[in-house]
mmCIF file of C-alpha atoms in Angstrom:
data_model
loop_
_atom_site.group_PDB
_atom_site.id
_atom_site.type_symbol
_atom_site.label_atom_id
_atom_site.label_comp_id
_atom_site.label_asym_id
_atom_site.label_seq_id
_atom_site.Cartn_x
_atom_site.Cartn_y
_atom_site.Cartn_z
ATOM 1 C CA MET A 13 5.592 33.366 -4.466
ATOM 2 C CA ARG A 14 4.767 36.420 -6.800
ATOM 3 C CA PRO A 15 2.320 36.075 -9.504
ATOM 4 C CA LYS A 16 4.762 35.678 -12.633
ATOM 5 C CA ASN A 17 6.567 32.579 -10.450
ATOM 6 C CA LEU A 18 3.091 31.391 -9.168
ATOM 7 C CA GLU A 19 2.026 31.007 -13.229
ATOM 8 C CA LYS A 20 5.629 29.402 -14.193
ATOM 9 C CA GLU A 21 4.793 26.590 -11.031
ATOM 10 C CA GLU A 22 1.398 26.146 -12.442
ATOM 11 C CA ALA A 23 2.571 25.589 -16.010
ATOM 12 C CA ILE A 24 5.643 23.462 -15.195
ATOM 13 C CA ARG A 25 3.084 21.365 -12.946
ATOM 14 C CA SER A 26 0.730 20.945 -15.756
ATOM 15 C CA ILE A 27 3.050 20.301 -18.533
ATOM 16 C CA ALA A 28 4.238 17.484 -16.216
ATOM 17 C CA LEU A 29 0.703 15.964 -16.099
ATOM 18 C CA GLN A 30 0.535 15.756 -20.040
ATOM 19 C CA ILE A 31 3.841 14.341 -20.492
ATOM 20 C CA ILE A 32 3.112 11.543 -17.668
ATOM 21 C CA ALA A 33 -0.382 11.219 -19.242
ATOM 22 C CA GLU A 34 0.851 10.764 -23.016
ATOM 23 C CA GLU A 35 4.361 9.433 -22.371
ATOM 24 C CA GLY A 36 4.635 7.666 -19.100
ATOM 25 C CA LEU A 37 5.915 8.238 -15.763
ATOM 26 C CA GLU A 38 9.054 6.792 -17.168
ATOM 27 C CA ASN A 39 9.834 9.059 -19.533
ATOM 28 C CA LEU A 40 9.244 12.448 -17.876
ATOM 29 C CA SER A 41 12.898 13.792 -17.179
ATOM 30 C CA MET A 42 13.640 16.878 -14.982
ATOM 31 C CA GLN A 43 14.979 17.696 -18.650
ATOM 32 C CA LYS A 44 12.307 17.144 -20.717
ATOM 33 C CA LEU A 45 9.778 19.275 -18.319
ATOM 34 C CA ALA A 46 12.100 22.283 -18.271
ATOM 35 C CA LYS A 47 12.867 22.237 -22.078
ATOM 36 C CA ALA A 48 8.810 21.330 -23.028
ATOM 37 C CA ALA A 49 8.053 24.435 -19.886
ATOM 38 C CA ASN A 50 10.733 26.608 -21.745
ATOM 39 C CA VAL A 51 12.847 27.268 -18.198
ATOM 40 C CA SER A 52 16.066 26.264 -16.919
ATOM 41 C CA PRO A 53 16.468 22.886 -15.026
ATOM 42 C CA ARG A 54 17.671 25.027 -12.512
ATOM 43 C CA THR A 55 14.781 26.642 -12.066
ATOM 44 C CA ILE A 56 12.796 23.620 -10.923
ATOM 45 C CA TYR A 57 15.750 22.198 -8.675
ATOM 46 C CA ILE A 58 15.504 25.458 -7.132
ATOM 47 C CA LYS A 59 11.566 24.638 -6.110
ATOM 48 C CA TYR A 60 12.696 20.258 -5.792
ATOM 49 C CA GLU A 61 15.256 18.566 -4.485
ATOM 50 C CA ASN A 62 14.776 15.833 -7.431
ATOM 51 C CA LYS A 63 12.185 13.874 -9.802
ATOM 52 C CA GLU A 64 11.130 12.322 -7.069
ATOM 53 C CA ASP A 65 10.427 15.447 -4.467
ATOM 54 C CA PHE A 66 8.741 16.697 -7.709
ATOM 55 C CA LEU A 67 6.078 13.646 -8.084
ATOM 56 C CA ILE A 68 5.556 13.833 -4.619
ATOM 57 C CA LYS A 69 4.073 17.469 -4.078
ATOM 58 C CA LEU A 70 2.385 16.984 -7.562
ATOM 59 C CA PHE A 71 0.614 13.672 -5.898
ATOM 60 C CA ILE A 72 0.228 15.306 -2.954
ATOM 61 C CA ASP A 73 -0.970 18.862 -3.844
ATOM 62 C CA GLU A 74 -2.726 18.926 -7.421
ATOM 63 C CA VAL A 75 -3.751 15.288 -7.577
ATOM 64 C CA LEU A 76 -4.927 14.231 -4.541
ATOM 65 C CA GLY A 77 -5.982 17.295 -3.100
ATOM 66 C CA SER A 78 -7.991 18.039 -5.873
ATOM 67 C CA TYR A 79 -9.690 14.896 -6.196
ATOM 68 C CA GLU A 80 -10.685 14.692 -2.573
ATOM 69 C CA LYS A 81 -12.500 18.183 -3.523
ATOM 70 C CA ALA A 82 -14.633 16.548 -6.309
ATOM 71 C CA VAL A 83 -15.303 13.622 -4.034
ATOM 72 C CA MET A 84 -17.139 15.226 -1.402
ATOM 73 C CA GLU A 85 -19.133 17.696 -3.653
ATOM 74 C CA LYS A 86 -22.293 17.383 -2.251
ATOM 75 C CA PHE A 87 -21.432 13.882 -0.319
ATOM 76 C CA ASN A 88 -22.432 13.636 3.626
ATOM 77 C CA PRO A 89 -21.886 10.479 5.975
ATOM 78 C CA ASP A 90 -25.031 10.445 6.600
ATOM 79 C CA MET A 91 -26.403 9.393 3.759
ATOM 80 C CA GLY A 92 -27.920 5.938 2.794
ATOM 81 C CA PHE A 93 -25.062 3.421 2.106
ATOM 82 C CA ALA A 94 -26.391 3.459 -1.172
ATOM 83 C CA GLU A 95 -26.999 6.874 -2.305
ATOM 84 C CA GLY A 96 -23.524 7.902 -0.386
ATOM 85 C CA VAL A 97 -21.715 5.413 -2.813
ATOM 86 C CA LYS A 98 -23.279 6.200 -5.634
ATOM 87 C CA LYS A 99 -22.786 9.881 -5.284
ATOM 88 C CA ILE A 100 -18.824 8.998 -4.246
ATOM 89 C CA TRP A 101 -18.470 7.039 -7.700
ATOM 90 C CA THR A 102 -20.631 9.797 -10.155
ATOM 91 C CA ASN A 103 -18.578 12.330 -8.785
ATOM 92 C CA SER A 104 -15.037 10.640 -9.571
ATOM 93 C CA PHE A 105 -16.356 9.390 -12.674
ATOM 94 C CA ARG A 106 -17.380 12.945 -13.607
ATOM 95 C CA TYR A 107 -14.204 13.965 -12.487
ATOM 96 C CA PHE A 108 -11.367 12.296 -14.188
ATOM 97 C CA LYS A 109 -13.045 12.220 -17.277
ATOM 98 C CA GLU A 110 -13.020 16.155 -16.829
ATOM 99 C CA ASN A 111 -8.818 15.368 -15.826
ATOM 100 C CA ARG A 112 -7.338 12.555 -17.639
ATOM 101 C CA HIS A 113 -3.863 13.695 -16.706
ATOM 102 C CA TYR A 114 -4.855 13.531 -12.658
ATOM 103 C CA TYR A 115 -5.913 9.707 -13.563
ATOM 104 C CA VAL A 116 -3.091 8.564 -14.541
ATOM 105 C CA LEU A 117 -1.194 10.136 -12.134
ATOM 106 C CA MET A 118 -3.256 8.740 -9.768
ATOM 107 C CA GLN A 119 -2.745 5.170 -11.109
ATOM 108 C CA TYR A 120 1.050 5.585 -11.283
ATOM 109 C CA GLY A 121 0.537 6.493 -7.526
ATOM 110 C CA LYS A 122 -1.350 3.811 -6.480
ATOM 111 C CA SER A 123 0.778 1.002 -8.059
ATOM 112 C CA SER A 124 4.351 2.769 -7.300
ATOM 113 C CA PRO A 125 6.100 3.193 -4.010
ATOM 114 C CA LEU A 126 5.457 6.869 -4.747
ATOM 115 C CA LEU A 127 2.263 7.108 -2.357
ATOM 116 C CA ASN A 128 3.679 5.657 0.546
ATOM 117 C CA LYS A 129 6.520 7.797 0.265
ATOM 118 C CA ALA A 130 4.625 10.961 -0.006
ATOM 119 C CA TYR A 131 2.419 9.532 2.866
ATOM 120 C CA GLN A 132 5.509 9.191 4.817
ATOM 121 C CA ASP A 133 7.437 12.604 4.022
ATOM 122 C CA ARG A 134 4.353 14.474 5.008
ATOM 123 C CA ASP A 135 3.627 12.497 7.913
ATOM 124 C CA ILE A 136 -0.164 11.692 6.121
ATOM 125 C CA LYS A 137 -2.259 8.743 8.176
ATOM 126 C CA GLU A 138 -5.185 6.782 7.059
ATOM 127 C CA GLY A 139 -8.371 9.035 7.277
ATOM 128 C CA ASP A 140 -6.159 12.672 6.889
ATOM 129 C CA PHE A 141 -7.720 12.272 3.357
ATOM 130 C CA PHE A 142 -11.109 11.858 2.701
ATOM 131 C CA THR A 143 -12.378 11.779 6.165
ATOM 132 C CA PRO A 144 -15.916 11.357 5.884
ATOM 133 C CA ILE A 145 -15.812 9.038 3.488
ATOM 134 C CA HIS A 146 -14.185 6.910 6.434
ATOM 135 C CA GLN A 147 -16.632 8.168 9.055
ATOM 136 C CA PHE A 148 -19.567 7.098 6.462
ATOM 137 C CA LEU A 149 -18.343 3.495 6.532
ATOM 138 C CA GLN A 150 -17.472 3.813 10.392
ATOM 139 C CA LEU A 151 -21.043 4.901 10.471
ATOM 140 C CA HIS A 152 -23.137 2.176 8.238
ATOM 141 C CA MET A 153 -20.759 -0.638 10.017
ATOM 142 C CA LYS A 154 -21.710 0.474 13.711
ATOM 143 C CA ALA A 155 -25.518 0.840 12.209
ATOM 144 C CA GLY A 156 -25.047 -2.976 10.627
ATOM 145 C CA ASN A 157 -25.928 -1.998 7.298
ATOM 146 C CA ILE A 158 -22.466 -2.896 6.231
ATOM 147 C CA ILE A 159 -20.459 -6.372 6.619
ATOM 148 C CA LYS A 160 -17.098 -5.334 9.015
ATOM 149 C CA LEU A 161 -14.245 -4.956 7.143
ATOM 150 C CA PRO A 162 -11.142 -3.034 7.844
ATOM 151 C CA VAL A 163 -11.736 0.763 5.859
ATOM 152 C CA ALA A 164 -8.443 -0.562 4.008
ATOM 153 C CA ALA A 165 -10.853 -3.569 2.351
ATOM 154 C CA TYR A 166 -13.666 -1.180 1.674
ATOM 155 C CA ARG A 167 -11.156 1.259 -0.438
ATOM 156 C CA ALA A 168 -10.451 -1.267 -2.558
ATOM 157 C CA ILE A 169 -13.685 -2.521 -2.941
ATOM 158 C CA LEU A 170 -15.650 0.256 -3.317
ATOM 159 C CA PHE A 171 -12.713 2.171 -5.900
ATOM 160 C CA ALA A 172 -10.707 -0.742 -7.665
ATOM 161 C CA PRO A 173 -13.944 -1.457 -9.567
ATOM 162 C CA LEU A 174 -14.529 2.377 -10.436
ATOM 163 C CA PHE A 175 -10.975 2.556 -11.730
ATOM 164 C CA ASP A 176 -11.107 -0.218 -13.342
ATOM 165 C CA LEU A 177 -14.576 1.280 -15.258
ATOM 166 C CA ILE A 178 -12.677 4.752 -16.109
ATOM 167 C CA ASN A 179 -9.993 3.325 -17.402
ATOM 168 C CA GLU A 180 -12.750 1.274 -19.776
ATOM 169 C CA TYR A 181 -14.152 4.375 -20.231
ATOM 170 C CA PHE A 182 -10.699 5.924 -21.726
ATOM 171 C CA GLU A 183 -10.024 2.775 -23.556
ATOM 172 C CA HIS A 184 -13.276 3.657 -25.191
ATOM 173 C CA THR A 185 -12.846 6.980 -26.598
ATOM 174 C CA THR A 186 -10.809 5.755 -29.583
ATOM 175 C CA ARG A 187 -13.430 3.015 -30.354
ATOM 176 C CA PRO A 188 -16.255 3.417 -32.392
ATOM 177 C CA LYS A 189 -18.638 2.887 -29.109
ATOM 178 C CA GLN A 190 -18.363 4.161 -25.858
ATOM 179 C CA ILE A 191 -19.503 1.581 -23.690
ATOM 180 C CA ILE A 192 -18.530 2.595 -20.215
ATOM 181 C CA THR A 193 -22.294 4.893 -19.675
ATOM 182 C CA ASP A 194 -23.468 6.758 -17.287
ATOM 183 C CA LYS A 195 -26.006 3.587 -17.012
ATOM 184 C CA VAL A 196 -23.475 1.135 -17.013
ATOM 185 C CA LEU A 197 -21.770 3.023 -14.081
ATOM 186 C CA ALA A 198 -24.687 3.377 -12.247
ATOM 187 C CA ASP A 199 -25.759 -0.463 -12.970
ATOM 188 C CA SER A 200 -22.050 -1.183 -11.422
ATOM 189 C CA CYS A 201 -22.361 0.953 -8.593
ATOM 190 C CA GLU A 202 -25.210 -1.188 -7.316
ATOM 191 C CA ALA A 203 -23.662 -4.349 -7.738
ATOM 192 C CA VAL A 204 -21.204 -3.195 -5.440
ATOM 193 C CA VAL A 205 -23.659 -2.477 -2.843
ATOM 194 C CA ASN A 206 -25.650 -4.718 -3.286
ATOM 195 C CA GLY A 207 -22.677 -6.960 -2.555
ATOM 196 C CA LEU A 208 -22.067 -5.219 0.942
ATOM 197 C CA LEU A 209 -25.298 -4.704 2.335
ATOM 198 C CA VAL A 210 -26.102 -6.978 5.026
#
């Protein structure tokens, strides 16, 4: 892809994330996106078949990939359980605080058929993303440090509370006082970890 086309592509993706964050996924249309990006709809349809194709590529290529990279920063599957979970939570919290548009699309992806469709289209299987976290959980289950549960259950237990806290953080950015502080995050993380240790 030529540099000018690459810049145009990045601008289209960035504007799409902004529209999704500010107006909701249901209000993103290819016509609205083209107008906001100052391109013709035909320009977008050259690369994407339709809105669904665009969202799948945006979710996998832009959001999920960069989130995985951020979560894995200084994380090692051999870490102690409490230390590893704290690193995952801290990295996730920091990343989404700085990338609210990505957080919004991640939330839509979790609650819509978009994510399953994306995985099917790309032949992505459980463990293709966040492999070190899967290894981390398996190591601790094998060692008898944590109760044995399917990885999908651990994903829900570890990430649902975290995402709810991040959501609360964003809810309080427009209120007089931010209640989701680093200490609240750390204390919440500790409570989740303590509930899983054997």
